[in-house]
Amino acid sequence: MQVFKQQRALNFAVISFFIGICAVPLWFLFILLTETLWVYVPLIAALAGFVLGVIGLVLSIRKETRSVKGIVFASIGIVLNVISGAAAVRLLRMLTYTMDPM
C-alpha cells in the first residue's frame, strides 16, 4: 500500500513538472493569440500544474524535487499570465479613454 502511494505521488509530481514547464511556452501563445479563447489555456494549465504539484507534495512522505520544481514553473506561468492580462487590460483602457470621439 505504501508503494502505491509513493508511485501515485511520483506520478503527480511528474505531471506537475511537465505541465509547469509547458505553461511558460503557452504564455507566448497567449501573447500571440489574444483575440481568441486560447488566452485562457495557459492560465488554466498553470493552475492545474500548481494544484497537481501541491497534491504530489502532500502525498509524498519525503520532498519530491519534481513536485517543487513543478510548483515553481507553474507559479512562473501564473505570474506571467496575470502580468500579461493586466497589461492587456491597461492598454485597452488607455486606448479607450484616449481616442477622440468623431
mmCIF file of N, CA and C in Angstrom:
data_model
loop_
_atom_site.group_PDB
_atom_site.id
_atom_site.type_symbol
_atom_site.label_atom_id
_atom_site.label_comp_id
_atom_site.label_asym_id
_atom_site.label_seq_id
_atom_site.Cartn_x
_atom_site.Cartn_y
_atom_site.Cartn_z
ATOM 1 N N MET A 1 0.817 -1.191 0.000
ATOM 2 C CA MET A 1 0.000 0.000 0.000
ATOM 3 C C MET A 1 0.868 1.264 0.000
ATOM 4 N N GLN A 2 1.946 1.225 0.748
ATOM 5 C CA GLN A 2 2.843 2.372 0.824
ATOM 6 C C GLN A 2 3.517 2.633 -0.527
ATOM 7 N N VAL A 3 3.858 1.558 -1.226
ATOM 8 C CA VAL A 3 4.496 1.698 -2.537
ATOM 9 C C VAL A 3 3.524 2.334 -3.526
ATOM 10 N N PHE A 4 2.257 1.967 -3.440
ATOM 11 C CA PHE A 4 1.247 2.538 -4.326
ATOM 12 C C PHE A 4 1.097 4.043 -4.083
ATOM 13 N N LYS A 5 1.109 4.462 -2.815
ATOM 14 C CA LYS A 5 1.008 5.892 -2.504
ATOM 15 C C LYS A 5 2.224 6.657 -3.006
ATOM 16 N N GLN A 6 3.405 6.067 -2.861
ATOM 17 C CA GLN A 6 4.623 6.724 -3.352
ATOM 18 C C GLN A 6 4.600 6.840 -4.874
ATOM 19 N N GLN A 7 4.116 5.795 -5.550
ATOM 20 C CA GLN A 7 4.049 5.841 -7.012
ATOM 21 C C GLN A 7 3.041 6.885 -7.474
ATOM 22 N N ARG A 8 1.917 6.968 -6.774
ATOM 23 C CA ARG A 8 0.912 7.962 -7.136
ATOM 24 C C ARG A 8 1.438 9.375 -6.900
ATOM 25 N N ALA A 9 2.147 9.583 -5.802
ATOM 26 C CA ALA A 9 2.743 10.893 -5.527
ATOM 27 C C ALA A 9 3.781 11.243 -6.587
ATOM 28 N N LEU A 10 4.575 10.249 -7.010
ATOM 29 C CA LEU A 10 5.565 10.493 -8.060
ATOM 30 C C LEU A 10 4.885 10.827 -9.384
ATOM 31 N N ASN A 11 3.760 10.175 -9.680
ATOM 32 C CA ASN A 11 3.021 10.488 -10.906
ATOM 33 C C ASN A 11 2.511 11.923 -10.880
ATOM 34 N N PHE A 12 1.950 12.346 -9.752
ATOM 35 C CA PHE A 12 1.505 13.732 -9.634
ATOM 36 C C PHE A 12 2.671 14.697 -9.802
ATOM 37 N N ALA A 13 3.805 14.353 -9.238
ATOM 38 C CA ALA A 13 4.976 15.219 -9.335
ATOM 39 C C ALA A 13 5.451 15.355 -10.779
ATOM 40 N N VAL A 14 5.495 14.244 -11.498
ATOM 41 C CA VAL A 14 5.952 14.277 -12.896
ATOM 42 C C VAL A 14 4.968 15.055 -13.762
ATOM 43 N N ILE A 15 3.683 14.840 -13.565
ATOM 44 C CA ILE A 15 2.677 15.564 -14.349
ATOM 45 C C ILE A 15 2.746 17.057 -14.044
ATOM 46 N N SER A 16 2.911 17.413 -12.779
ATOM 47 C CA SER A 16 3.032 18.815 -12.409
ATOM 48 C C SER A 16 4.268 19.450 -13.027
ATOM 49 N N PHE A 17 5.364 18.722 -13.016
ATOM 50 C CA PHE A 17 6.607 19.219 -13.609
ATOM 51 C C PHE A 17 6.431 19.449 -15.109
ATOM 52 N N PHE A 18 5.807 18.509 -15.800
ATOM 53 C CA PHE A 18 5.593 18.634 -17.244
ATOM 54 C C PHE A 18 4.650 19.799 -17.557
ATOM 55 N N ILE A 19 3.548 19.903 -16.836
ATOM 56 C CA ILE A 19 2.601 20.990 -17.082
ATOM 57 C C ILE A 19 3.235 22.338 -16.731
ATOM 58 N N GLY A 20 4.021 22.371 -15.657
ATOM 59 C CA GLY A 20 4.686 23.617 -15.279
ATOM 60 C C GLY A 20 5.660 24.091 -16.332
ATOM 61 N N ILE A 21 6.384 23.146 -16.926
ATOM 62 C CA ILE A 21 7.308 23.516 -17.998
ATOM 63 C C ILE A 21 6.536 23.969 -19.236
ATOM 64 N N CYS A 22 5.430 23.340 -19.537
ATOM 65 C CA CYS A 22 4.639 23.706 -20.716
ATOM 66 C C CYS A 22 3.876 25.019 -20.527
ATOM 67 N N ALA A 23 3.671 25.453 -19.288
ATOM 68 C CA ALA A 23 2.900 26.674 -19.047
ATOM 69 C C ALA A 23 3.642 27.913 -19.542
ATOM 70 N N VAL A 24 4.952 27.904 -19.467
ATOM 71 C CA VAL A 24 5.720 29.081 -19.905
ATOM 72 C C VAL A 24 5.675 29.245 -21.428
ATOM 73 N N PRO A 25 5.905 28.187 -22.233
ATOM 74 C CA PRO A 25 5.742 28.386 -23.684
ATOM 75 C C PRO A 25 4.302 28.694 -24.094
ATOM 76 N N LEU A 26 3.334 28.181 -23.335
ATOM 77 C CA LEU A 26 1.949 28.524 -23.636
ATOM 78 C C LEU A 26 1.681 30.005 -23.407
ATOM 79 N N TRP A 27 2.487 30.619 -22.555
ATOM 80 C CA TRP A 27 2.344 32.052 -22.334
ATOM 81 C C TRP A 27 2.616 32.827 -23.618
ATOM 82 N N PHE A 28 3.594 32.367 -24.409
ATOM 83 C CA PHE A 28 3.860 33.013 -25.693
ATOM 84 C C PHE A 28 2.666 32.868 -26.625
ATOM 85 N N LEU A 29 1.984 31.729 -26.559
ATOM 86 C CA LEU A 29 0.763 31.546 -27.326
ATOM 87 C C LEU A 29 -0.297 32.535 -26.860
ATOM 88 N N PHE A 30 -0.334 32.803 -25.575
ATOM 89 C CA PHE A 30 -1.258 33.788 -25.015
ATOM 90 C C PHE A 30 -0.997 35.169 -25.603
ATOM 91 N N ILE A 31 0.257 35.510 -25.766
ATOM 92 C CA ILE A 31 0.599 36.822 -26.319
ATOM 93 C C ILE A 31 0.230 36.895 -27.804
ATOM 94 N N LEU A 32 0.461 35.827 -28.543
ATOM 95 C CA LEU A 32 0.209 35.847 -29.979
ATOM 96 C C LEU A 32 -1.276 35.776 -30.331
ATOM 97 N N LEU A 33 -2.053 35.030 -29.570
ATOM 98 C CA LEU A 33 -3.462 34.811 -29.892
ATOM 99 C C LEU A 33 -4.362 35.487 -28.862
ATOM 100 N N THR A 34 -4.283 36.792 -28.748
ATOM 101 C CA THR A 34 -5.047 37.484 -27.718
ATOM 102 C C THR A 34 -6.511 37.675 -28.077
ATOM 103 N N GLU A 35 -6.908 37.384 -29.297
ATOM 104 C CA GLU A 35 -8.280 37.654 -29.708
ATOM 105 C C GLU A 35 -9.186 36.430 -29.645
ATOM 106 N N THR A 36 -8.668 35.300 -29.266
ATOM 107 C CA THR A 36 -9.472 34.088 -29.243
ATOM 108 C C THR A 36 -9.594 33.550 -27.829
ATOM 109 N N LEU A 37 -10.290 32.433 -27.697
ATOM 110 C CA LEU A 37 -10.453 31.812 -26.388
ATOM 111 C C LEU A 37 -9.205 31.084 -25.924
ATOM 112 N N TRP A 38 -8.177 31.026 -26.756
ATOM 113 C CA TRP A 38 -6.926 30.382 -26.362
ATOM 114 C C TRP A 38 -6.223 31.120 -25.238
ATOM 115 N N VAL A 39 -6.647 32.333 -24.932
ATOM 116 C CA VAL A 39 -5.972 33.108 -23.900
ATOM 117 C C VAL A 39 -6.122 32.483 -22.518
ATOM 118 N N TYR A 40 -7.136 31.655 -22.329
ATOM 119 C CA TYR A 40 -7.358 31.046 -21.025
ATOM 120 C C TYR A 40 -6.594 29.738 -20.835
ATOM 121 N N VAL A 41 -6.103 29.143 -21.901
ATOM 122 C CA VAL A 41 -5.432 27.843 -21.817
ATOM 123 C C VAL A 41 -4.167 27.887 -20.967
ATOM 124 N N PRO A 42 -3.259 28.856 -21.153
ATOM 125 C CA PRO A 42 -2.048 28.848 -20.321
ATOM 126 C C PRO A 42 -2.325 29.055 -18.840
ATOM 127 N N LEU A 43 -3.287 29.903 -18.531
ATOM 128 C CA LEU A 43 -3.603 30.141 -17.129
ATOM 129 C C LEU A 43 -4.213 28.899 -16.491
ATOM 130 N N ILE A 44 -5.113 28.240 -17.191
ATOM 131 C CA ILE A 44 -5.712 27.013 -16.673
ATOM 132 C C ILE A 44 -4.663 25.915 -16.534
ATOM 133 N N ALA A 45 -3.756 25.818 -17.508
ATOM 134 C CA ALA A 45 -2.691 24.811 -17.421
ATOM 135 C C ALA A 45 -1.767 25.095 -16.247
ATOM 136 N N ALA A 46 -1.427 26.351 -16.035
ATOM 137 C CA ALA A 46 -0.543 26.695 -14.917
ATOM 138 C C ALA A 46 -1.219 26.419 -13.578
ATOM 139 N N LEU A 47 -2.504 26.737 -13.478
ATOM 140 C CA LEU A 47 -3.227 26.446 -12.239
ATOM 141 C C LEU A 47 -3.318 24.949 -11.988
ATOM 142 N N ALA A 48 -3.559 24.176 -13.053
ATOM 143 C CA ALA A 48 -3.620 22.716 -12.902
ATOM 144 C C ALA A 48 -2.264 22.155 -12.483
ATOM 145 N N GLY A 49 -1.186 22.671 -13.055
ATOM 146 C CA GLY A 49 0.148 22.232 -12.669
ATOM 147 C C GLY A 49 0.460 22.563 -11.225
ATOM 148 N N PHE A 50 0.022 23.726 -10.779
ATOM 149 C CA PHE A 50 0.246 24.124 -9.393
ATOM 150 C C PHE A 50 -0.510 23.208 -8.435
ATOM 151 N N VAL A 51 -1.776 22.944 -8.746
ATOM 152 C CA VAL A 51 -2.588 22.080 -7.881
ATOM 153 C C VAL A 51 -2.034 20.663 -7.847
ATOM 154 N N LEU A 52 -1.660 20.128 -9.002
ATOM 155 C CA LEU A 52 -1.097 18.772 -9.029
ATOM 156 C C LEU A 52 0.236 18.707 -8.295
ATOM 157 N N GLY A 53 1.024 19.762 -8.366
ATOM 158 C CA GLY A 53 2.284 19.800 -7.629
ATOM 159 C C GLY A 53 2.073 19.795 -6.128
ATOM 160 N N VAL A 54 1.087 20.549 -5.685
ATOM 161 C CA VAL A 54 0.784 20.573 -4.257
ATOM 162 C C VAL A 54 0.257 19.214 -3.800
ATOM 163 N N ILE A 55 -0.601 18.597 -4.601
ATOM 164 C CA ILE A 55 -1.107 17.255 -4.252
ATOM 165 C C ILE A 55 0.033 16.253 -4.205
ATOM 166 N N GLY A 56 0.924 16.296 -5.181
ATOM 167 C CA GLY A 56 2.071 15.387 -5.183
ATOM 168 C C GLY A 56 2.986 15.606 -4.000
ATOM 169 N N LEU A 57 3.134 16.860 -3.586
ATOM 170 C CA LEU A 57 3.985 17.170 -2.439
ATOM 171 C C LEU A 57 3.350 16.699 -1.137
ATOM 172 N N VAL A 58 2.043 16.841 -1.036
ATOM 173 C CA VAL A 58 1.341 16.415 0.172
ATOM 174 C C VAL A 58 1.321 14.892 0.277
ATOM 175 N N LEU A 59 1.135 14.208 -0.848
ATOM 176 C CA LEU A 59 1.059 12.755 -0.813
ATOM 177 C C LEU A 59 2.398 12.076 -0.568
ATOM 178 N N SER A 60 3.469 12.725 -0.919
ATOM 179 C CA SER A 60 4.776 12.094 -0.745
ATOM 180 C C SER A 60 5.247 12.242 0.696
ATOM 181 N N ILE A 61 5.940 11.229 1.155
ATOM 182 C CA ILE A 61 6.470 11.269 2.514
ATOM 183 C C ILE A 61 7.685 12.180 2.567
ATOM 184 N N ARG A 62 8.565 12.028 1.614
ATOM 185 C CA ARG A 62 9.724 12.899 1.540
ATOM 186 C C ARG A 62 9.463 13.942 0.464
ATOM 187 N N LYS A 63 10.233 15.012 0.476
ATOM 188 C CA LYS A 63 10.033 16.069 -0.504
ATOM 189 C C LYS A 63 10.450 15.574 -1.882
ATOM 190 N N GLU A 64 9.539 15.623 -2.805
ATOM 191 C CA GLU A 64 9.839 15.280 -4.194
ATOM 192 C C GLU A 64 10.326 16.543 -4.889
ATOM 193 N N THR A 65 11.505 16.488 -5.436
ATOM 194 C CA THR A 65 12.033 17.681 -6.094
ATOM 195 C C THR A 65 11.249 18.011 -7.354
ATOM 196 N N ARG A 66 10.687 17.005 -7.988
ATOM 197 C CA ARG A 66 9.883 17.295 -9.178
ATOM 198 C C ARG A 66 8.614 18.046 -8.814
ATOM 199 N N SER A 67 8.032 17.731 -7.663
ATOM 200 C CA SER A 67 6.847 18.471 -7.226
ATOM 201 C C SER A 67 7.187 19.931 -6.980
ATOM 202 N N VAL A 68 8.282 20.165 -6.316
ATOM 203 C CA VAL A 68 8.690 21.543 -6.023
ATOM 204 C C VAL A 68 9.010 22.285 -7.318
ATOM 205 N N LYS A 69 9.721 21.621 -8.218
ATOM 206 C CA LYS A 69 10.033 22.258 -9.498
ATOM 207 C C LYS A 69 8.766 22.518 -10.306
ATOM 208 N N GLY A 70 7.817 21.588 -10.275
ATOM 209 C CA GLY A 70 6.542 21.787 -10.964
ATOM 210 C C GLY A 70 5.770 22.953 -10.396
ATOM 211 N N ILE A 71 5.780 23.076 -9.069
ATOM 212 C CA ILE A 71 5.099 24.198 -8.427
ATOM 213 C C ILE A 71 5.769 25.515 -8.811
ATOM 214 N N VAL A 72 7.084 25.518 -8.862
ATOM 215 C CA VAL A 72 7.816 26.746 -9.228
ATOM 216 C C VAL A 72 7.519 27.143 -10.678
ATOM 217 N N PHE A 73 7.600 26.188 -11.602
ATOM 218 C CA PHE A 73 7.321 26.505 -13.009
ATOM 219 C C PHE A 73 5.869 26.936 -13.208
ATOM 220 N N ALA A 74 4.948 26.275 -12.533
ATOM 221 C CA ALA A 74 3.542 26.652 -12.647
ATOM 222 C C ALA A 74 3.305 28.042 -12.066
ATOM 223 N N SER A 75 3.990 28.364 -10.974
ATOM 224 C CA SER A 75 3.861 29.706 -10.395
ATOM 225 C C SER A 75 4.398 30.768 -11.342
ATOM 226 N N ILE A 76 5.503 30.464 -12.008
ATOM 227 C CA ILE A 76 6.037 31.402 -13.010
ATOM 228 C C ILE A 76 5.025 31.599 -14.131
ATOM 229 N N GLY A 77 4.402 30.517 -14.582
ATOM 230 C CA GLY A 77 3.383 30.622 -15.621
ATOM 231 C C GLY A 77 2.184 31.442 -15.174
ATOM 232 N N ILE A 78 1.755 31.264 -13.921
ATOM 233 C CA ILE A 78 0.634 32.042 -13.402
ATOM 234 C C ILE A 78 0.994 33.521 -13.349
ATOM 235 N N VAL A 79 2.178 33.835 -12.859
ATOM 236 C CA VAL A 79 2.607 35.232 -12.747
ATOM 237 C C VAL A 79 2.702 35.877 -14.130
ATOM 238 N N LEU A 80 3.294 35.177 -15.095
ATOM 239 C CA LEU A 80 3.399 35.727 -16.451
ATOM 240 C C LEU A 80 2.023 35.986 -17.055
ATOM 241 N N ASN A 81 1.091 35.062 -16.855
ATOM 242 C CA ASN A 81 -0.249 35.240 -17.403
ATOM 243 C C ASN A 81 -0.996 36.384 -16.730
ATOM 244 N N VAL A 82 -0.848 36.527 -15.434
ATOM 245 C CA VAL A 82 -1.524 37.622 -14.734
ATOM 246 C C VAL A 82 -0.936 38.963 -15.163
ATOM 247 N N ILE A 83 0.377 39.046 -15.292
ATOM 248 C CA ILE A 83 1.009 40.297 -15.735
ATOM 249 C C ILE A 83 0.564 40.635 -17.159
ATOM 250 N N SER A 84 0.522 39.639 -18.037
ATOM 251 C CA SER A 84 0.094 39.893 -19.414
ATOM 252 C C SER A 84 -1.364 40.325 -19.472
ATOM 253 N N GLY A 85 -2.192 39.695 -18.674
ATOM 254 C CA GLY A 85 -3.606 40.082 -18.636
ATOM 255 C C GLY A 85 -3.792 41.492 -18.118
ATOM 256 N N ALA A 86 -3.047 41.849 -17.070
ATOM 257 C CA ALA A 86 -3.140 43.199 -16.524
ATOM 258 C C ALA A 86 -2.640 44.236 -17.531
ATOM 259 N N ALA A 87 -1.568 43.899 -18.240
ATOM 260 C CA ALA A 87 -1.052 44.823 -19.258
ATOM 261 C C ALA A 87 -2.048 44.985 -20.405
ATOM 262 N N ALA A 88 -2.706 43.901 -20.791
ATOM 263 C CA ALA A 88 -3.694 43.990 -21.868
ATOM 264 C C ALA A 88 -4.885 44.835 -21.450
ATOM 265 N N VAL A 89 -5.333 44.678 -20.219
ATOM 266 C CA VAL A 89 -6.451 45.492 -19.728
ATOM 267 C C VAL A 89 -6.042 46.955 -19.642
ATOM 268 N N ARG A 90 -4.843 47.209 -19.170
ATOM 269 C CA ARG A 90 -4.338 48.585 -19.067
ATOM 270 C C ARG A 90 -4.246 49.234 -20.453
ATOM 271 N N LEU A 91 -3.723 48.491 -21.412
ATOM 272 C CA LEU A 91 -3.615 49.020 -22.770
ATOM 273 C C LEU A 91 -4.988 49.281 -23.370
ATOM 274 N N LEU A 92 -5.926 48.398 -23.129
ATOM 275 C CA LEU A 92 -7.283 48.582 -23.635
ATOM 276 C C LEU A 92 -7.937 49.811 -23.008
ATOM 277 N N ARG A 93 -7.724 50.015 -21.718
ATOM 278 C CA ARG A 93 -8.267 51.213 -21.066
ATOM 279 C C ARG A 93 -7.627 52.481 -21.627
ATOM 280 N N MET A 94 -6.323 52.438 -21.848
ATOM 281 C CA MET A 94 -5.653 53.624 -22.398
ATOM 282 C C MET A 94 -6.177 53.942 -23.782
ATOM 283 N N LEU A 95 -6.343 52.927 -24.610
ATOM 284 C CA LEU A 95 -6.828 53.154 -25.961
ATOM 285 C C LEU A 95 -8.281 53.622 -25.967
ATOM 286 N N THR A 96 -9.069 53.131 -25.032
ATOM 287 C CA THR A 96 -10.475 53.507 -24.987
ATOM 288 C C THR A 96 -10.657 54.951 -24.548
ATOM 289 N N TYR A 97 -9.916 55.379 -23.539
ATOM 290 C CA TYR A 97 -10.116 56.712 -22.996
ATOM 291 C C TYR A 97 -9.340 57.794 -23.718
ATOM 292 N N THR A 98 -8.369 57.453 -24.535
ATOM 293 C CA THR A 98 -7.591 58.477 -25.221
ATOM 294 C C THR A 98 -8.054 58.727 -26.648
ATOM 295 N N MET A 99 -8.987 57.926 -27.133
ATOM 296 C CA MET A 99 -9.470 58.139 -28.503
ATOM 297 C C MET A 99 -10.444 59.314 -28.530
ATOM 298 N N ASP A 100 -10.306 60.138 -29.540
ATOM 299 C CA ASP A 100 -11.193 61.289 -29.703
ATOM 300 C C ASP A 100 -12.485 60.835 -30.354
ATOM 301 N N PRO A 101 -13.626 61.316 -29.847
ATOM 302 C CA PRO A 101 -14.890 60.975 -30.499
ATOM 303 C C PRO A 101 -14.996 61.720 -31.835
ATOM 304 N N MET A 102 -15.669 61.102 -32.772
ATOM 305 C CA MET A 102 -15.798 61.704 -34.091
ATOM 306 C C MET A 102 -16.979 62.602 -34.156
#
